[in-house]
Amino acid sequence: MAKCLSSICMVNHVVEGDFLQGIIAMPARRALEKEKINSLEKLSDYSEKEIMQLHGFGKNTMGKLKIYMKENHVSFKDN
């Protein structure tokens, strides 16, 4: 039987809380949780470029996130 590597077993990781649930996909939510980003306030401490470096973030996810942030009057920090 193969050993379970942490990178492979991330599929079984359960995201705690509901931050951005229904807004962005699970891989992106897990990446934010791993960085301990669990609120829009904490998210605003990062630049768009920094968030795009995280696993699960691409143009589609970033677009959805930016719309949600704009609706809540929050933005990324400037580079």
N, C-alpha and C. Protein backbone atom coordinates (compact mmCIF):
# COMPACT_ATOMS: atom_id res chain seq x y z
N MET A 1 0.85 -1.18 0.00
CA MET A 1 0.00 0.00 0.00
C MET A 1 0.89 1.24 0.00
N ALA A 2 0.53 2.25 -0.77
CA ALA A 2 1.33 3.47 -0.88
C ALA A 2 1.14 4.34 0.35
N LYS A 3 2.19 5.06 0.68
CA LYS A 3 2.10 5.99 1.80
C LYS A 3 1.36 7.24 1.35
N CYS A 4 0.74 7.90 2.29
CA CYS A 4 -0.03 9.10 2.00
C CYS A 4 0.88 10.32 2.17
N LEU A 5 1.19 10.99 1.08
CA LEU A 5 2.00 12.20 1.16
C LEU A 5 1.09 13.38 1.44
N SER A 6 1.59 14.34 2.20
CA SER A 6 0.74 15.46 2.59
C SER A 6 0.23 16.23 1.39
N SER A 7 1.02 16.37 0.33
CA SER A 7 0.56 17.11 -0.84
C SER A 7 -0.57 16.38 -1.55
N ILE A 8 -0.54 15.05 -1.53
CA ILE A 8 -1.59 14.26 -2.16
C ILE A 8 -2.84 14.24 -1.28
N CYS A 9 -2.66 14.20 0.00
CA CYS A 9 -3.78 14.06 0.93
C CYS A 9 -4.49 15.39 1.22
N MET A 10 -4.05 16.47 0.62
CA MET A 10 -4.74 17.75 0.80
C MET A 10 -6.20 17.64 0.34
N VAL A 11 -6.49 16.68 -0.51
CA VAL A 11 -7.85 16.47 -0.99
C VAL A 11 -8.77 16.17 0.19
N ASN A 12 -8.25 15.49 1.20
CA ASN A 12 -9.04 15.13 2.37
C ASN A 12 -9.09 16.21 3.43
N HIS A 13 -8.39 17.30 3.23
CA HIS A 13 -8.37 18.38 4.20
C HIS A 13 -9.71 19.10 4.20
N VAL A 14 -10.28 19.27 5.36
CA VAL A 14 -11.57 19.95 5.48
C VAL A 14 -11.31 21.39 5.91
N VAL A 15 -11.87 22.32 5.16
CA VAL A 15 -11.73 23.74 5.49
C VAL A 15 -12.67 24.04 6.64
N GLU A 16 -12.14 24.65 7.69
CA GLU A 16 -12.96 25.03 8.83
C GLU A 16 -13.58 26.40 8.57
N GLY A 17 -14.81 26.57 8.99
CA GLY A 17 -15.49 27.84 8.78
C GLY A 17 -16.04 27.93 7.37
N ASP A 18 -16.66 29.06 7.10
CA ASP A 18 -17.30 29.20 5.79
C ASP A 18 -16.80 30.42 5.03
N PHE A 19 -15.59 30.89 5.35
CA PHE A 19 -15.04 32.06 4.67
C PHE A 19 -14.93 31.79 3.18
N LEU A 20 -15.61 32.60 2.40
CA LEU A 20 -15.64 32.55 0.93
C LEU A 20 -16.31 31.29 0.37
N GLN A 21 -17.06 30.58 1.20
CA GLN A 21 -17.78 29.41 0.72
C GLN A 21 -18.83 29.87 -0.29
N GLY A 22 -18.87 29.23 -1.43
CA GLY A 22 -19.79 29.60 -2.49
C GLY A 22 -19.28 30.72 -3.37
N ILE A 23 -18.12 31.28 -3.03
CA ILE A 23 -17.53 32.36 -3.82
C ILE A 23 -16.39 31.81 -4.68
N ILE A 24 -15.47 31.09 -4.04
CA ILE A 24 -14.33 30.51 -4.76
C ILE A 24 -14.26 29.02 -4.46
N ALA A 25 -13.54 28.30 -5.30
CA ALA A 25 -13.44 26.84 -5.20
C ALA A 25 -12.59 26.40 -4.01
N MET A 26 -12.76 25.14 -3.63
CA MET A 26 -12.07 24.57 -2.47
C MET A 26 -10.54 24.67 -2.53
N PRO A 27 -9.89 24.40 -3.65
CA PRO A 27 -8.42 24.50 -3.63
C PRO A 27 -7.94 25.90 -3.21
N ALA A 28 -8.62 26.93 -3.69
CA ALA A 28 -8.25 28.30 -3.33
C ALA A 28 -8.58 28.57 -1.86
N ARG A 29 -9.71 28.08 -1.39
CA ARG A 29 -10.08 28.27 0.02
C ARG A 29 -9.08 27.57 0.94
N ARG A 30 -8.65 26.36 0.56
CA ARG A 30 -7.65 25.64 1.37
C ARG A 30 -6.33 26.41 1.40
N ALA A 31 -5.95 26.99 0.26
CA ALA A 31 -4.70 27.76 0.21
C ALA A 31 -4.77 28.97 1.13
N LEU A 32 -5.91 29.64 1.16
CA LEU A 32 -6.07 30.79 2.06
C LEU A 32 -6.02 30.33 3.51
N GLU A 33 -6.69 29.24 3.81
CA GLU A 33 -6.68 28.73 5.19
C GLU A 33 -5.27 28.36 5.63
N LYS A 34 -4.51 27.76 4.73
CA LYS A 34 -3.13 27.38 5.04
C LYS A 34 -2.30 28.61 5.42
N GLU A 35 -2.60 29.75 4.78
CA GLU A 35 -1.90 31.01 5.08
C GLU A 35 -2.56 31.77 6.23
N LYS A 36 -3.56 31.17 6.85
CA LYS A 36 -4.30 31.75 7.97
C LYS A 36 -5.04 33.04 7.56
N ILE A 37 -5.52 33.05 6.33
CA ILE A 37 -6.34 34.16 5.83
C ILE A 37 -7.79 33.71 5.92
N ASN A 38 -8.48 34.22 6.93
CA ASN A 38 -9.85 33.77 7.16
C ASN A 38 -10.85 34.93 7.28
N SER A 39 -10.47 36.09 6.77
CA SER A 39 -11.38 37.23 6.76
C SER A 39 -10.97 38.18 5.64
N LEU A 40 -11.90 39.03 5.23
CA LEU A 40 -11.58 40.02 4.20
C LEU A 40 -10.54 41.01 4.71
N GLU A 41 -10.57 41.29 6.00
CA GLU A 41 -9.57 42.20 6.59
C GLU A 41 -8.16 41.64 6.41
N LYS A 42 -7.98 40.36 6.71
CA LYS A 42 -6.67 39.73 6.54
C LYS A 42 -6.30 39.65 5.06
N LEU A 43 -7.28 39.37 4.21
CA LEU A 43 -7.03 39.28 2.77
C LEU A 43 -6.55 40.62 2.22
N SER A 44 -7.05 41.71 2.76
CA SER A 44 -6.66 43.04 2.28
C SER A 44 -5.22 43.40 2.65
N ASP A 45 -4.59 42.61 3.50
CA ASP A 45 -3.17 42.83 3.85
C ASP A 45 -2.23 42.29 2.78
N TYR A 46 -2.78 41.61 1.77
CA TYR A 46 -1.99 41.00 0.71
C TYR A 46 -2.24 41.71 -0.62
N SER A 47 -1.26 41.65 -1.50
CA SER A 47 -1.45 42.19 -2.85
C SER A 47 -2.08 41.11 -3.72
N GLU A 48 -2.67 41.53 -4.82
CA GLU A 48 -3.26 40.59 -5.76
C GLU A 48 -2.18 39.63 -6.27
N LYS A 49 -1.00 40.15 -6.50
CA LYS A 49 0.11 39.32 -7.00
C LYS A 49 0.47 38.24 -5.99
N GLU A 50 0.49 38.57 -4.69
CA GLU A 50 0.82 37.59 -3.66
C GLU A 50 -0.22 36.47 -3.62
N ILE A 51 -1.50 36.83 -3.72
CA ILE A 51 -2.56 35.83 -3.68
C ILE A 51 -2.53 34.95 -4.93
N MET A 52 -2.20 35.52 -6.07
CA MET A 52 -2.13 34.74 -7.30
C MET A 52 -1.04 33.68 -7.26
N GLN A 53 -0.08 33.81 -6.36
CA GLN A 53 0.99 32.83 -6.22
C GLN A 53 0.51 31.57 -5.50
N LEU A 54 -0.63 31.65 -4.82
CA LEU A 54 -1.14 30.51 -4.06
C LEU A 54 -1.77 29.47 -4.99
N HIS A 55 -1.68 28.22 -4.58
CA HIS A 55 -2.29 27.12 -5.33
C HIS A 55 -3.80 27.35 -5.40
N GLY A 56 -4.37 27.10 -6.56
CA GLY A 56 -5.81 27.20 -6.70
C GLY A 56 -6.28 28.55 -7.21
N PHE A 57 -5.38 29.49 -7.36
CA PHE A 57 -5.76 30.82 -7.83
C PHE A 57 -5.33 31.02 -9.27
N GLY A 58 -6.29 31.38 -10.09
CA GLY A 58 -6.07 31.72 -11.48
C GLY A 58 -6.94 32.91 -11.81
N LYS A 59 -7.03 33.22 -13.08
CA LYS A 59 -7.80 34.39 -13.51
C LYS A 59 -9.28 34.29 -13.10
N ASN A 60 -9.87 33.13 -13.27
CA ASN A 60 -11.28 32.94 -12.95
C ASN A 60 -11.54 33.15 -11.45
N THR A 61 -10.76 32.47 -10.63
CA THR A 61 -10.92 32.59 -9.18
C THR A 61 -10.65 34.01 -8.71
N MET A 62 -9.61 34.63 -9.24
CA MET A 62 -9.28 35.99 -8.85
C MET A 62 -10.40 36.95 -9.26
N GLY A 63 -10.98 36.73 -10.43
CA GLY A 63 -12.09 37.58 -10.87
C GLY A 63 -13.27 37.51 -9.91
N LYS A 64 -13.63 36.30 -9.52
CA LYS A 64 -14.73 36.11 -8.56
C LYS A 64 -14.40 36.76 -7.22
N LEU A 65 -13.17 36.59 -6.78
CA LEU A 65 -12.75 37.15 -5.49
C LEU A 65 -12.78 38.68 -5.52
N LYS A 66 -12.31 39.27 -6.61
CA LYS A 66 -12.29 40.73 -6.71
C LYS A 66 -13.71 41.31 -6.74
N ILE A 67 -14.62 40.64 -7.41
CA ILE A 67 -16.02 41.10 -7.41
C ILE A 67 -16.58 41.06 -5.99
N TYR A 68 -16.34 39.96 -5.29
CA TYR A 68 -16.83 39.82 -3.91
C TYR A 68 -16.22 40.88 -3.00
N MET A 69 -14.92 41.13 -3.16
CA MET A 69 -14.26 42.13 -2.34
C MET A 69 -14.82 43.52 -2.64
N LYS A 70 -15.06 43.83 -3.91
CA LYS A 70 -15.60 45.14 -4.28
C LYS A 70 -16.99 45.34 -3.68
N GLU A 71 -17.82 44.29 -3.72
CA GLU A 71 -19.16 44.35 -3.13
C GLU A 71 -19.10 44.64 -1.63
N ASN A 72 -17.99 44.23 -0.99
CA ASN A 72 -17.83 44.42 0.45
C ASN A 72 -16.87 45.56 0.78
N HIS A 73 -16.58 46.40 -0.21
CA HIS A 73 -15.76 47.60 -0.04
C HIS A 73 -14.38 47.31 0.54
N VAL A 74 -13.76 46.25 0.01
CA VAL A 74 -12.43 45.84 0.44
C VAL A 74 -11.58 45.68 -0.82
N SER A 75 -10.30 45.97 -0.70
CA SER A 75 -9.41 45.80 -1.85
C SER A 75 -8.06 45.26 -1.39
N PHE A 76 -7.31 44.75 -2.36
CA PHE A 76 -5.96 44.28 -2.09
C PHE A 76 -5.07 45.47 -1.80
N LYS A 77 -3.98 45.23 -1.08
CA LYS A 77 -3.01 46.28 -0.87
C LYS A 77 -2.28 46.54 -2.18
N ASP A 78 -1.74 47.74 -2.33
CA ASP A 78 -0.97 48.07 -3.52
C ASP A 78 0.36 47.34 -3.50
N ASN A 79 0.85 47.01 -4.70
CA ASN A 79 2.14 46.30 -4.79
C ASN A 79 3.27 47.14 -4.30
